Short mmCIF file of C-alpha atoms in Angstrom, two decimals:
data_model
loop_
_atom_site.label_atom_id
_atom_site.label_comp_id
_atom_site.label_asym_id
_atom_site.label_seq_id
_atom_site.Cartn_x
_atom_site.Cartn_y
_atom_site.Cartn_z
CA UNK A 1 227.21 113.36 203.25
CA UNK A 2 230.05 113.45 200.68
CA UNK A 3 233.17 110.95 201.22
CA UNK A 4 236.59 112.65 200.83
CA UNK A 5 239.01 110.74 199.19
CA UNK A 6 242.88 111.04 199.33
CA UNK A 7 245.80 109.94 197.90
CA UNK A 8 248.96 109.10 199.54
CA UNK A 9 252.70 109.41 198.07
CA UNK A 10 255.28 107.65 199.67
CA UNK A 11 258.36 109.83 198.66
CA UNK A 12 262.39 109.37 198.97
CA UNK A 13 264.36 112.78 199.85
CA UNK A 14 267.61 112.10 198.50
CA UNK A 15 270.97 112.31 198.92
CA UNK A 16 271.33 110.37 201.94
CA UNK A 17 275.31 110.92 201.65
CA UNK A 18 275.26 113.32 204.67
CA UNK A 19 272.91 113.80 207.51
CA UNK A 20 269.37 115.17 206.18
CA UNK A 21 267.70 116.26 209.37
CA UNK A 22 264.27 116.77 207.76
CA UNK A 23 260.82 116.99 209.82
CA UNK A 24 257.42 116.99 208.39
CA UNK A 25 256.98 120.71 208.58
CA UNK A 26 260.06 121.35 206.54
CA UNK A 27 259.20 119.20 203.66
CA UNK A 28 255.26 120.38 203.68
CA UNK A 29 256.54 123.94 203.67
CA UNK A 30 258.85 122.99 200.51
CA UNK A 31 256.30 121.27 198.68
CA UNK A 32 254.29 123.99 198.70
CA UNK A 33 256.56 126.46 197.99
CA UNK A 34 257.04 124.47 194.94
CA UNK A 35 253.13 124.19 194.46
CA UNK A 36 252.81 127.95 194.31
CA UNK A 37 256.11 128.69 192.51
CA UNK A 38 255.04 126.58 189.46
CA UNK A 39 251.10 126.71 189.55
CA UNK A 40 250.45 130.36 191.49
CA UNK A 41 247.58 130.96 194.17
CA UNK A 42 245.22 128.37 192.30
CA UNK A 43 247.37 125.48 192.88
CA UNK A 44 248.28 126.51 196.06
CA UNK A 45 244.49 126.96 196.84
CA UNK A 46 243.51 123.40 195.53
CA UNK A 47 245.88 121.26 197.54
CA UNK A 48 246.30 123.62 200.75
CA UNK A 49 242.84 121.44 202.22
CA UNK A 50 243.71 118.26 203.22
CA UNK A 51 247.32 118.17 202.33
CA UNK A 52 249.08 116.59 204.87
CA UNK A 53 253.07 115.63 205.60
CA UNK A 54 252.02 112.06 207.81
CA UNK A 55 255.44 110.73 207.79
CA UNK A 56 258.93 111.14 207.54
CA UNK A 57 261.71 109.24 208.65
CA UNK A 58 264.88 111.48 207.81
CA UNK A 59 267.25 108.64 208.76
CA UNK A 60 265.95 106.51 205.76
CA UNK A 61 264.73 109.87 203.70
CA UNK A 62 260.85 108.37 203.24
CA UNK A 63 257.87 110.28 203.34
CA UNK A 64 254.20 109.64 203.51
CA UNK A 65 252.53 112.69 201.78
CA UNK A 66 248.55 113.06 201.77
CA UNK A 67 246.60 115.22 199.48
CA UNK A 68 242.72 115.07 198.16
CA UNK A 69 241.70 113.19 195.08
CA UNK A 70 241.25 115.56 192.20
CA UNK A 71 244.29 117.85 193.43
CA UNK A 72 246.69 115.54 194.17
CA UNK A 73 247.88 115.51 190.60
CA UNK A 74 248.86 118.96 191.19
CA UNK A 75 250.95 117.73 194.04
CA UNK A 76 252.28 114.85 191.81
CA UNK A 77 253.76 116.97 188.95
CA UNK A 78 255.42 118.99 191.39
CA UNK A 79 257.05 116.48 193.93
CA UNK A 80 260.04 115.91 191.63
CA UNK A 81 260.45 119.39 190.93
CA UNK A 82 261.38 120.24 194.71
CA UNK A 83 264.90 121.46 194.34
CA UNK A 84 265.65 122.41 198.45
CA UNK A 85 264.36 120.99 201.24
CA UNK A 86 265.22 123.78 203.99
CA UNK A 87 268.18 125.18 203.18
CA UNK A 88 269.75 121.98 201.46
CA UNK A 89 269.75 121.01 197.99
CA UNK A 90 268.03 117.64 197.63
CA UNK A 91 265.64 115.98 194.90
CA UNK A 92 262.12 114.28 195.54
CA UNK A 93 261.36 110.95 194.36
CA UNK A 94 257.61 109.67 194.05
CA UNK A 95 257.98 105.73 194.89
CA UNK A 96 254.62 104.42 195.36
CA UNK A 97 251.15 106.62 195.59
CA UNK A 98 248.37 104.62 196.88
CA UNK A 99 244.67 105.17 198.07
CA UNK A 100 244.89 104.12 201.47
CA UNK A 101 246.82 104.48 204.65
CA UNK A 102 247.37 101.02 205.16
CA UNK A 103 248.48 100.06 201.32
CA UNK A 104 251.19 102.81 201.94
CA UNK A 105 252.19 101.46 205.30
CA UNK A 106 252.58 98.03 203.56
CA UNK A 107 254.68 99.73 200.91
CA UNK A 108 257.13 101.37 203.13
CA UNK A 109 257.52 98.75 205.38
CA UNK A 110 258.59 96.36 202.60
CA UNK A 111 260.97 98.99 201.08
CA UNK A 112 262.28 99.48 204.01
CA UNK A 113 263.03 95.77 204.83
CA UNK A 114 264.71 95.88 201.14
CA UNK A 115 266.84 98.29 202.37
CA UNK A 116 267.43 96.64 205.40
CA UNK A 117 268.74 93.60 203.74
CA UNK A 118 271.12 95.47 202.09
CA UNK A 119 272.63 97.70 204.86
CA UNK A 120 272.67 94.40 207.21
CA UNK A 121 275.24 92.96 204.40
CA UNK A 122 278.03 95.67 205.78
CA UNK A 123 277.23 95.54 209.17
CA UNK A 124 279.73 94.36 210.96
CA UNK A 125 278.72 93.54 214.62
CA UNK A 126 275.57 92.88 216.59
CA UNK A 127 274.96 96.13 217.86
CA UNK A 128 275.32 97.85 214.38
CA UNK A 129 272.68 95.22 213.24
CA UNK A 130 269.84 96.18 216.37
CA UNK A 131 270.62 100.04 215.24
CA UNK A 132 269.85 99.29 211.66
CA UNK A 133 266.85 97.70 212.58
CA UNK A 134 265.54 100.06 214.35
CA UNK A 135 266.12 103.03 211.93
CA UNK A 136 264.40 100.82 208.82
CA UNK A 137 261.50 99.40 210.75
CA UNK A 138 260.48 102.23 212.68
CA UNK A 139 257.45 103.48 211.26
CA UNK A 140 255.54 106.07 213.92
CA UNK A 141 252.25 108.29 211.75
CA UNK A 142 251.06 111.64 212.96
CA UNK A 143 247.82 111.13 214.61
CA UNK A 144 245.38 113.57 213.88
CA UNK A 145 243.32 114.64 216.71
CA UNK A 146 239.58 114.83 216.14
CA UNK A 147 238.14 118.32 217.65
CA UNK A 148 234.51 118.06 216.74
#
């Protein structure tokens, strides 16, 4: 049996200046709108198996993206060509692409207390710091049900 490998891209939607309400299924449809506007039904073809929104936290604007080894440079020339995200403007950043799940988790989670740190600075009361924390440490994957 053959072993499938992936690659993971943790991603930042900006601007964060107003409220980006983005889901997973918003930002995997405009990634591969993208896909096929730049590399037609081939690229599209390559990265449609196994490609794979995990996680995105729209208060913070990070994203765990999944694609297979081989295609997933397909997916990485594109990402910061994604222009609209719905029907907002907003640019794609590629922060860290890893191998595994748990490399990526690490990643975010220590971005994410980096950014922590700096929002706690303006915070001005207790219950403004509990609400931070929870937006910048809340990390929650898709699980994938298995239905072999």
């Amino acid at each position: 049996m053959v072993r499938i490998k992936n690659r993971y891209f943790v991603v930042q939607v900006e601007p964060h200046a107003f409220t980006f309400d983005t889901t997973s299924r918003i930002l995997y449809q405009a990634i591969l709108g993208r896909v096929e506007s730049l590399h037609g039904d081939y690229g599209l073809a390559s990265i449609k198996d196994g490609f794979e929104v995990s996680y995105c936290n729209d208060k913070t604007g990070i994203a765990l993206v999944r694609a297979r080894h081989g295609p997933h440079k397909i997916v990485m020339s594109t990402v910061p060509l994604v222009t609209k995200v719905g029907d907002k403007k907003a640019s794609l950043r590629t922060l860290y692409t890893g191998a595994t799940l748990l490399k990526c988790k690490q990643f975010i989670m220590k971005y994410q207390k980096q950014q922590l740190m700096n929002a706690l600075k303006d915070a001005r009361n207790q219950q403004q710091r509990q609400c931070l924390e929870e937006t910048y440490l809340k990390i929650s994957f898709v699980e994938k049900k298995d239905f072999a």
